Amino acid sequence: MIKKTCALYYIIAINNNPSYKEISVEINTKVLLCILIAVLLTKLPIIGKYLAVVNTLFHEVGHQLASIMTGGKAHKIQLFANTEGLAFSSHRYWIGRVLTDLAGYMFSSFMAATFFFLIYKGNYNLIICLLLAILAISMFFWVRNWYGFFWILSFSVGFVWLLWKVEGSIIENVVLFLVSILFVQSITSAFKIMYLSFKTPAQAGDATSLAQLTYLIPAQVWGIFFFVQSLYFGWLAIQNFFPF
């Protein structure tokens, strides 16, 4: 009874607090706007592909983390201007290869949902720390091709410069925009791999690799799985801002 009464008072307090409503509407509007801008910008030929590599990096890092966690070795990552990427790793066990192939799309989707949850909680500093950590680890241990070096160095320098020169809400907006790009690309890239698994199942990246490893499960099933999990994590990402 006490819990119900407290909950009732909490709801009444929120409804009678216009400042809370304004803050809620403001962040919801920002999230929606940044997602729409991310969709439009990532369609552009040069800058769009450059920004979309954020998702590629998280995808490949997911592969490498999974290979390490399953007893394998992570060797190197290559990033390309067309948003494609490669992760080179070796494995001791069959299950390690399967989990490593699964991890790419799932990791980028999971991180997009995690970052949006942290934004909902107002914990932008933790997002910044995680982004810088992933950039630094990738730069020093895994990225080993020229475009990969250029991208991660230019992206890191630009990001650090913003942190150094800019303060307050602008930093929060930049972080929200980067997370929105990861969110959009985690879904669109999963849709592309599902499409390829039906159009050219022998050339559908991780879906093809998993089909070869699992024998009885075709690439189309893995393609559908990747897309469905991206939608699920996408729903988790935005449900705090747009509950439905």
PDB file of C-alpha atoms in Angstrom:
ATOM      1  CA  MET A   1       0.000   0.000   0.000  1.00  0.00           C
ATOM      2  CA  ILE A   2       2.869   2.352   0.845  1.00  0.00           C
ATOM      3  CA  LYS A   3       4.582   1.580  -2.467  1.00  0.00           C
ATOM      4  CA  LYS A   4       1.371   2.269  -4.404  1.00  0.00           C
ATOM      5  CA  THR A   5       0.878   5.557  -2.569  1.00  0.00           C
ATOM      6  CA  CYS A   6       4.470   6.636  -3.257  1.00  0.00           C
ATOM      7  CA  ALA A   7       4.082   5.755  -6.913  1.00  0.00           C
ATOM      8  CA  LEU A   8       0.866   7.770  -7.097  1.00  0.00           C
ATOM      9  CA  TYR A   9       2.534  10.810  -5.524  1.00  0.00           C
ATOM     10  CA  TYR A  10       5.443  10.415  -7.961  1.00  0.00           C
ATOM     11  CA  ILE A  11       3.130  10.404 -10.977  1.00  0.00           C
ATOM     12  CA  ILE A  12       1.212  13.414  -9.667  1.00  0.00           C
ATOM     13  CA  ALA A  13       4.457  15.292  -9.025  1.00  0.00           C
ATOM     14  CA  ILE A  14       5.662  14.684 -12.572  1.00  0.00           C
ATOM     15  CA  ASN A  15       2.359  15.732 -14.098  1.00  0.00           C
ATOM     16  CA  ASN A  16       2.346  18.924 -12.035  1.00  0.00           C
ATOM     17  CA  ASN A  17       5.955  19.763 -12.835  1.00  0.00           C
ATOM     18  CA  PRO A  18       6.105  21.637 -16.162  1.00  0.00           C
ATOM     19  CA  SER A  19       9.895  21.828 -16.115  1.00  0.00           C
ATOM     20  CA  TYR A  20      10.117  18.009 -16.031  1.00  0.00           C
ATOM     21  CA  LYS A  21       7.753  17.766 -18.981  1.00  0.00           C
ATOM     22  CA  GLU A  22       9.782  20.332 -20.921  1.00  0.00           C
ATOM     23  CA  ILE A  23      13.021  18.420 -20.300  1.00  0.00           C
ATOM     24  CA  SER A  24      11.381  15.157 -21.339  1.00  0.00           C
ATOM     25  CA  VAL A  25       9.950  16.623 -24.538  1.00  0.00           C
ATOM     26  CA  GLU A  26      13.266  18.320 -25.325  1.00  0.00           C
ATOM     27  CA  ILE A  27      15.362  15.154 -25.114  1.00  0.00           C
ATOM     28  CA  ASN A  28      12.745  13.137 -27.016  1.00  0.00           C
ATOM     29  CA  THR A  29      12.748  15.751 -29.775  1.00  0.00           C
ATOM     30  CA  LYS A  30      16.552  15.762 -29.884  1.00  0.00           C
ATOM     31  CA  VAL A  31      16.690  11.984 -30.170  1.00  0.00           C
ATOM     32  CA  LEU A  32      14.168  11.917 -33.005  1.00  0.00           C
ATOM     33  CA  LEU A  33      15.887  14.790 -34.818  1.00  0.00           C
ATOM     34  CA  CYS A  34      19.355  13.222 -34.519  1.00  0.00           C
ATOM     35  CA  ILE A  35      18.080   9.876 -35.809  1.00  0.00           C
ATOM     36  CA  LEU A  36      16.488  11.578 -38.827  1.00  0.00           C
ATOM     37  CA  ILE A  37      19.681  13.567 -39.533  1.00  0.00           C
ATOM     38  CA  ALA A  38      21.733  10.381 -39.185  1.00  0.00           C
ATOM     39  CA  VAL A  39      19.516   8.634 -41.736  1.00  0.00           C
ATOM     40  CA  LEU A  40      19.922  11.505 -44.208  1.00  0.00           C
ATOM     41  CA  LEU A  41      23.658  12.115 -43.705  1.00  0.00           C
ATOM     42  CA  THR A  42      24.644   8.462 -44.008  1.00  0.00           C
ATOM     43  CA  LYS A  43      23.036   8.459 -47.456  1.00  0.00           C
ATOM     44  CA  LEU A  44      25.556  11.022 -48.720  1.00  0.00           C
ATOM     45  CA  PRO A  45      28.401   9.591 -50.865  1.00  0.00           C
ATOM     46  CA  ILE A  46      31.524  10.777 -48.987  1.00  0.00           C
ATOM     47  CA  ILE A  47      30.731  12.213 -45.576  1.00  0.00           C
ATOM     48  CA  GLY A  48      27.951   9.661 -45.121  1.00  0.00           C
ATOM     49  CA  LYS A  49      30.277   6.713 -45.668  1.00  0.00           C
ATOM     50  CA  TYR A  50      32.909   8.296 -43.436  1.00  0.00           C
ATOM     51  CA  LEU A  51      30.428   8.624 -40.571  1.00  0.00           C
ATOM     52  CA  ALA A  52      28.987   5.152 -41.135  1.00  0.00           C
ATOM     53  CA  VAL A  53      32.383   3.571 -40.435  1.00  0.00           C
ATOM     54  CA  VAL A  54      31.546   4.119 -36.742  1.00  0.00           C
ATOM     55  CA  ASN A  55      29.242   1.116 -37.004  1.00  0.00           C
ATOM     56  CA  THR A  56      31.853  -0.842 -38.969  1.00  0.00           C
ATOM     57  CA  LEU A  57      34.407  -0.314 -36.206  1.00  0.00           C
ATOM     58  CA  PHE A  58      32.003  -1.526 -33.508  1.00  0.00           C
ATOM     59  CA  HIS A  59      31.069  -4.499 -35.690  1.00  0.00           C
ATOM     60  CA  GLU A  60      34.672  -5.588 -36.138  1.00  0.00           C
ATOM     61  CA  VAL A  61      35.545  -4.914 -32.490  1.00  0.00           C
ATOM     62  CA  GLY A  62      32.655  -7.200 -31.572  1.00  0.00           C
ATOM     63  CA  HIS A  63      34.241  -9.984 -33.618  1.00  0.00           C
ATOM     64  CA  GLN A  64      37.610  -9.484 -31.947  1.00  0.00           C
ATOM     65  CA  LEU A  65      36.235  -9.359 -28.417  1.00  0.00           C
ATOM     66  CA  ALA A  66      34.284 -12.565 -29.032  1.00  0.00           C
ATOM     67  CA  SER A  67      37.343 -14.344 -30.402  1.00  0.00           C
ATOM     68  CA  ILE A  68      39.341 -13.425 -27.293  1.00  0.00           C
ATOM     69  CA  MET A  69      36.528 -14.390 -24.914  1.00  0.00           C
ATOM     70  CA  THR A  70      36.196 -17.837 -26.538  1.00  0.00           C
ATOM     71  CA  GLY A  71      39.883 -18.674 -26.273  1.00  0.00           C
ATOM     72  CA  GLY A  72      40.961 -17.516 -29.734  1.00  0.00           C
ATOM     73  CA  LYS A  73      43.282 -14.752 -30.871  1.00  0.00           C
ATOM     74  CA  ALA A  74      42.398 -11.371 -32.364  1.00  0.00           C
ATOM     75  CA  HIS A  75      44.948 -10.379 -35.004  1.00  0.00           C
ATOM     76  CA  LYS A  76      43.901  -7.271 -36.888  1.00  0.00           C
ATOM     77  CA  ILE A  77      41.067  -5.127 -38.211  1.00  0.00           C
ATOM     78  CA  GLN A  78      40.800  -3.445 -41.592  1.00  0.00           C
ATOM     79  CA  LEU A  79      38.381  -0.572 -42.260  1.00  0.00           C
ATOM     80  CA  PHE A  80      37.502   0.599 -45.768  1.00  0.00           C
ATOM     81  CA  ALA A  81      36.072   3.781 -47.274  1.00  0.00           C
ATOM     82  CA  ASN A  82      33.002   1.922 -48.603  1.00  0.00           C
ATOM     83  CA  THR A  83      32.026   1.102 -44.962  1.00  0.00           C
ATOM     84  CA  GLU A  84      33.145  -2.516 -45.271  1.00  0.00           C
ATOM     85  CA  GLY A  85      35.512  -4.045 -42.762  1.00  0.00           C
ATOM     86  CA  LEU A  86      37.436  -7.198 -41.976  1.00  0.00           C
ATOM     87  CA  ALA A  87      38.415  -8.775 -38.685  1.00  0.00           C
ATOM     88  CA  PHE A  88      41.184 -11.378 -38.721  1.00  0.00           C
ATOM     89  CA  SER A  89      41.199 -13.862 -35.860  1.00  0.00           C
ATOM     90  CA  SER A  90      42.015 -17.469 -35.118  1.00  0.00           C
ATOM     91  CA  HIS A  91      40.097 -19.968 -32.994  1.00  0.00           C
ATOM     92  CA  ARG A  92      40.797 -23.170 -31.126  1.00  0.00           C
ATOM     93  CA  TYR A  93      37.219 -24.413 -31.095  1.00  0.00           C
ATOM     94  CA  TRP A  94      34.284 -24.600 -33.498  1.00  0.00           C
ATOM     95  CA  ILE A  95      31.959 -22.859 -31.057  1.00  0.00           C
ATOM     96  CA  GLY A  96      34.445 -19.998 -30.815  1.00  0.00           C
ATOM     97  CA  ARG A  97      34.217 -19.419 -34.565  1.00  0.00           C
ATOM     98  CA  VAL A  98      30.418 -19.502 -34.438  1.00  0.00           C
ATOM     99  CA  LEU A  99      30.185 -17.038 -31.548  1.00  0.00           C
ATOM    100  CA  THR A 100      32.753 -14.755 -33.178  1.00  0.00           C
ATOM    101  CA  ASP A 101      30.753 -14.638 -36.408  1.00  0.00           C
ATOM    102  CA  LEU A 102      27.593 -13.930 -34.425  1.00  0.00           C
ATOM    103  CA  ALA A 103      29.159 -11.144 -32.387  1.00  0.00           C
ATOM    104  CA  GLY A 104      29.671  -8.450 -35.051  1.00  0.00           C
ATOM    105  CA  TYR A 105      26.090  -7.346 -35.716  1.00  0.00           C
ATOM    106  CA  MET A 106      24.991  -8.157 -32.187  1.00  0.00           C
ATOM    107  CA  PHE A 107      27.731  -6.069 -30.574  1.00  0.00           C
ATOM    108  CA  SER A 108      27.005  -2.935 -32.607  1.00  0.00           C
ATOM    109  CA  SER A 109      23.262  -3.316 -31.924  1.00  0.00           C
ATOM    110  CA  PHE A 110      23.883  -3.933 -28.222  1.00  0.00           C
ATOM    111  CA  MET A 111      26.190  -0.911 -27.910  1.00  0.00           C
ATOM    112  CA  ALA A 112      23.673   1.357 -29.672  1.00  0.00           C
ATOM    113  CA  ALA A 113      21.016   0.294 -27.154  1.00  0.00           C
ATOM    114  CA  THR A 114      23.454   0.703 -24.245  1.00  0.00           C
ATOM    115  CA  PHE A 115      24.500   4.188 -25.343  1.00  0.00           C
ATOM    116  CA  PHE A 116      20.872   5.312 -25.708  1.00  0.00           C
ATOM    117  CA  PHE A 117      20.149   3.995 -22.226  1.00  0.00           C
ATOM    118  CA  LEU A 118      23.089   6.017 -20.889  1.00  0.00           C
ATOM    119  CA  ILE A 119      21.787   9.095 -22.739  1.00  0.00           C
ATOM    120  CA  TYR A 120      18.393   8.544 -21.137  1.00  0.00           C
ATOM    121  CA  LYS A 121      20.153   8.494 -17.764  1.00  0.00           C
ATOM    122  CA  GLY A 122      22.113  11.638 -18.690  1.00  0.00           C
ATOM    123  CA  ASN A 123      25.458   9.807 -18.371  1.00  0.00           C
ATOM    124  CA  TYR A 124      27.226  11.363 -21.350  1.00  0.00           C
ATOM    125  CA  ASN A 125      30.649  11.214 -19.690  1.00  0.00           C
ATOM    126  CA  LEU A 126      30.591   7.421 -19.563  1.00  0.00           C
ATOM    127  CA  ILE A 127      29.683   7.284 -23.264  1.00  0.00           C
ATOM    128  CA  ILE A 128      32.624   9.547 -24.078  1.00  0.00           C
ATOM    129  CA  CYS A 129      34.978   7.368 -22.036  1.00  0.00           C
ATOM    130  CA  LEU A 130      33.735   4.178 -23.736  1.00  0.00           C
ATOM    131  CA  LEU A 131      34.055   5.719 -27.207  1.00  0.00           C
ATOM    132  CA  LEU A 132      37.604   6.920 -26.539  1.00  0.00           C
ATOM    133  CA  ALA A 133      38.557   3.552 -25.047  1.00  0.00           C
ATOM    134  CA  ILE A 134      37.298   1.642 -28.090  1.00  0.00           C
ATOM    135  CA  LEU A 135      39.057   4.058 -30.446  1.00  0.00           C
ATOM    136  CA  ALA A 136      42.339   3.811 -28.512  1.00  0.00           C
ATOM    137  CA  ILE A 137      42.290   0.011 -28.164  1.00  0.00           C
ATOM    138  CA  SER A 138      41.439  -0.408 -31.846  1.00  0.00           C
ATOM    139  CA  MET A 139      44.167   2.025 -32.906  1.00  0.00           C
ATOM    140  CA  PHE A 140      46.962   0.454 -30.885  1.00  0.00           C
ATOM    141  CA  PHE A 141      46.107  -3.233 -31.116  1.00  0.00           C
ATOM    142  CA  TRP A 142      43.978  -4.045 -34.141  1.00  0.00           C
ATOM    143  CA  VAL A 143      43.573  -1.518 -36.958  1.00  0.00           C
ATOM    144  CA  ARG A 144      46.250  -2.293 -39.552  1.00  0.00           C
ATOM    145  CA  ASN A 145      45.429  -0.718 -42.913  1.00  0.00           C
ATOM    146  CA  TRP A 146      45.956   2.825 -44.213  1.00  0.00           C
ATOM    147  CA  TYR A 147      42.338   3.904 -44.435  1.00  0.00           C
ATOM    148  CA  GLY A 148      41.705   2.365 -41.029  1.00  0.00           C
ATOM    149  CA  PHE A 149      44.576   4.428 -39.586  1.00  0.00           C
ATOM    150  CA  PHE A 150      43.326   7.573 -41.316  1.00  0.00           C
ATOM    151  CA  TRP A 151      39.752   7.100 -40.174  1.00  0.00           C
ATOM    152  CA  ILE A 152      40.441   6.282 -36.556  1.00  0.00           C
ATOM    153  CA  LEU A 153      43.101   8.992 -36.203  1.00  0.00           C
ATOM    154  CA  SER A 154      41.014  11.727 -37.849  1.00  0.00           C
ATOM    155  CA  PHE A 155      37.905  10.689 -35.957  1.00  0.00           C
ATOM    156  CA  SER A 156      39.764  10.578 -32.642  1.00  0.00           C
ATOM    157  CA  VAL A 157      41.446  13.949 -33.193  1.00  0.00           C
ATOM    158  CA  GLY A 158      38.150  15.593 -34.123  1.00  0.00           C
ATOM    159  CA  PHE A 159      36.374  14.058 -31.164  1.00  0.00           C
ATOM    160  CA  VAL A 160      39.093  15.053 -28.672  1.00  0.00           C
ATOM    161  CA  TRP A 161      39.223  18.575 -30.135  1.00  0.00           C
ATOM    162  CA  LEU A 162      35.489  18.952 -29.554  1.00  0.00           C
ATOM    163  CA  LEU A 163      35.879  17.791 -25.965  1.00  0.00           C
ATOM    164  CA  TRP A 164      38.710  20.248 -25.446  1.00  0.00           C
ATOM    165  CA  LYS A 165      37.239  23.307 -27.155  1.00  0.00           C
ATOM    166  CA  VAL A 166      33.508  22.896 -26.700  1.00  0.00           C
ATOM    167  CA  GLU A 167      31.488  22.687 -23.514  1.00  0.00           C
ATOM    168  CA  GLY A 168      28.002  21.957 -22.242  1.00  0.00           C
ATOM    169  CA  SER A 169      25.058  20.975 -24.376  1.00  0.00           C
ATOM    170  CA  ILE A 170      27.017  21.001 -27.647  1.00  0.00           C
ATOM    171  CA  ILE A 171      29.088  18.035 -26.462  1.00  0.00           C
ATOM    172  CA  GLU A 172      25.909  16.226 -25.465  1.00  0.00           C
ATOM    173  CA  ASN A 173      24.421  16.890 -28.912  1.00  0.00           C
ATOM    174  CA  VAL A 174      27.573  15.577 -30.637  1.00  0.00           C
ATOM    175  CA  VAL A 175      27.476  12.394 -28.547  1.00  0.00           C
ATOM    176  CA  LEU A 176      23.772  11.947 -29.264  1.00  0.00           C
ATOM    177  CA  PHE A 177      24.412  12.375 -32.984  1.00  0.00           C
ATOM    178  CA  LEU A 178      27.232   9.781 -33.007  1.00  0.00           C
ATOM    179  CA  VAL A 179      25.081   7.317 -31.099  1.00  0.00           C
ATOM    180  CA  SER A 180      22.239   7.951 -33.560  1.00  0.00           C
ATOM    181  CA  ILE A 181      24.552   7.064 -36.448  1.00  0.00           C
ATOM    182  CA  LEU A 182      25.522   3.829 -34.722  1.00  0.00           C
ATOM    183  CA  PHE A 183      21.840   3.120 -34.066  1.00  0.00           C
ATOM    184  CA  VAL A 184      20.766   3.727 -37.672  1.00  0.00           C
ATOM    185  CA  GLN A 185      23.670   1.814 -39.194  1.00  0.00           C
ATOM    186  CA  SER A 186      23.297  -1.151 -36.860  1.00  0.00           C
ATOM    187  CA  ILE A 187      19.813  -1.658 -38.283  1.00  0.00           C
ATOM    188  CA  THR A 188      20.441  -0.796 -41.941  1.00  0.00           C
ATOM    189  CA  SER A 189      23.607  -2.919 -42.145  1.00  0.00           C
ATOM    190  CA  ALA A 190      21.725  -5.880 -40.652  1.00  0.00           C
ATOM    191  CA  PHE A 191      18.962  -5.382 -43.218  1.00  0.00           C
ATOM    192  CA  LYS A 192      21.559  -5.364 -46.014  1.00  0.00           C
ATOM    193  CA  ILE A 193      23.063  -8.649 -44.865  1.00  0.00           C
ATOM    194  CA  MET A 194      19.596 -10.186 -44.705  1.00  0.00           C
ATOM    195  CA  TYR A 195      18.899  -8.957 -48.244  1.00  0.00           C
ATOM    196  CA  LEU A 196      22.216 -10.363 -49.484  1.00  0.00           C
ATOM    197  CA  SER A 197      21.538 -13.696 -47.800  1.00  0.00           C
ATOM    198  CA  PHE A 198      18.538 -14.097 -50.130  1.00  0.00           C
ATOM    199  CA  LYS A 199      20.009 -12.480 -53.239  1.00  0.00           C
ATOM    200  CA  THR A 200      23.534 -13.941 -53.112  1.00  0.00           C
ATOM    201  CA  PRO A 201      23.682 -16.398 -50.199  1.00  0.00           C
ATOM    202  CA  ALA A 202      27.235 -17.398 -51.069  1.00  0.00           C
ATOM    203  CA  GLN A 203      28.402 -13.784 -50.647  1.00  0.00           C
ATOM    204  CA  ALA A 204      26.515 -12.624 -47.563  1.00  0.00           C
ATOM    205  CA  GLY A 205      29.402 -12.066 -45.162  1.00  0.00           C
ATOM    206  CA  ASP A 206      28.799 -13.357 -41.642  1.00  0.00           C
ATOM    207  CA  ALA A 207      25.545 -15.064 -42.672  1.00  0.00           C
ATOM    208  CA  THR A 208      27.438 -17.111 -45.278  1.00  0.00           C
ATOM    209  CA  SER A 209      30.216 -17.936 -42.815  1.00  0.00           C
ATOM    210  CA  LEU A 210      27.707 -19.121 -40.210  1.00  0.00           C
ATOM    211  CA  ALA A 211      25.874 -21.217 -42.804  1.00  0.00           C
ATOM    212  CA  GLN A 212      29.156 -22.941 -43.678  1.00  0.00           C
ATOM    213  CA  LEU A 213      29.893 -23.568 -39.998  1.00  0.00           C
ATOM    214  CA  THR A 214      26.444 -24.843 -39.037  1.00  0.00           C
ATOM    215  CA  TYR A 215      25.737 -26.851 -42.212  1.00  0.00           C
ATOM    216  CA  LEU A 216      21.972 -27.355 -41.688  1.00  0.00           C
ATOM    217  CA  ILE A 217      21.139 -23.692 -41.072  1.00  0.00           C
ATOM    218  CA  PRO A 218      21.175 -21.704 -44.335  1.00  0.00           C
ATOM    219  CA  ALA A 219      22.466 -18.178 -44.787  1.00  0.00           C
ATOM    220  CA  GLN A 220      18.901 -16.842 -45.093  1.00  0.00           C
ATOM    221  CA  VAL A 221      18.069 -17.904 -41.530  1.00  0.00           C
ATOM    222  CA  TRP A 222      21.173 -16.169 -40.196  1.00  0.00           C
ATOM    223  CA  GLY A 223      20.378 -13.078 -42.258  1.00  0.00           C
ATOM    224  CA  ILE A 224      16.882 -12.926 -40.769  1.00  0.00           C
ATOM    225  CA  PHE A 225      18.323 -13.462 -37.289  1.00  0.00           C
ATOM    226  CA  PHE A 226      20.746 -10.549 -37.674  1.00  0.00           C
ATOM    227  CA  PHE A 227      17.972  -8.213 -38.800  1.00  0.00           C
ATOM    228  CA  VAL A 228      15.515  -9.301 -36.106  1.00  0.00           C
ATOM    229  CA  GLN A 229      18.054  -8.850 -33.326  1.00  0.00           C
ATOM    230  CA  SER A 230      18.890  -5.355 -34.664  1.00  0.00           C
ATOM    231  CA  LEU A 231      15.194  -4.440 -34.504  1.00  0.00           C
ATOM    232  CA  TYR A 232      14.949  -5.811 -30.976  1.00  0.00           C
ATOM    233  CA  PHE A 233      17.941  -3.821 -29.735  1.00  0.00           C
ATOM    234  CA  GLY A 234      16.643  -0.828 -31.680  1.00  0.00           C
ATOM    235  CA  TRP A 235      13.358  -1.094 -29.802  1.00  0.00           C
ATOM    236  CA  LEU A 236      15.245  -1.303 -26.514  1.00  0.00           C
ATOM    237  CA  ALA A 237      17.249   1.752 -27.528  1.00  0.00           C
ATOM    238  CA  ILE A 238      14.319   4.097 -28.040  1.00  0.00           C
ATOM    239  CA  GLN A 239      11.602   2.754 -25.751  1.00  0.00           C
ATOM    240  CA  ASN A 240      12.656   5.071 -22.914  1.00  0.00           C
ATOM    241  CA  PHE A 241      12.151   8.091 -25.172  1.00  0.00           C
ATOM    242  CA  PHE A 242       9.147   6.855 -27.152  1.00  0.00           C
ATOM    243  CA  PRO A 243       7.364   4.165 -25.083  1.00  0.00           C
ATOM    244  CA  PHE A 244       5.040   1.947 -27.099  1.00  0.00           C
TER     245      PHE A 244
END
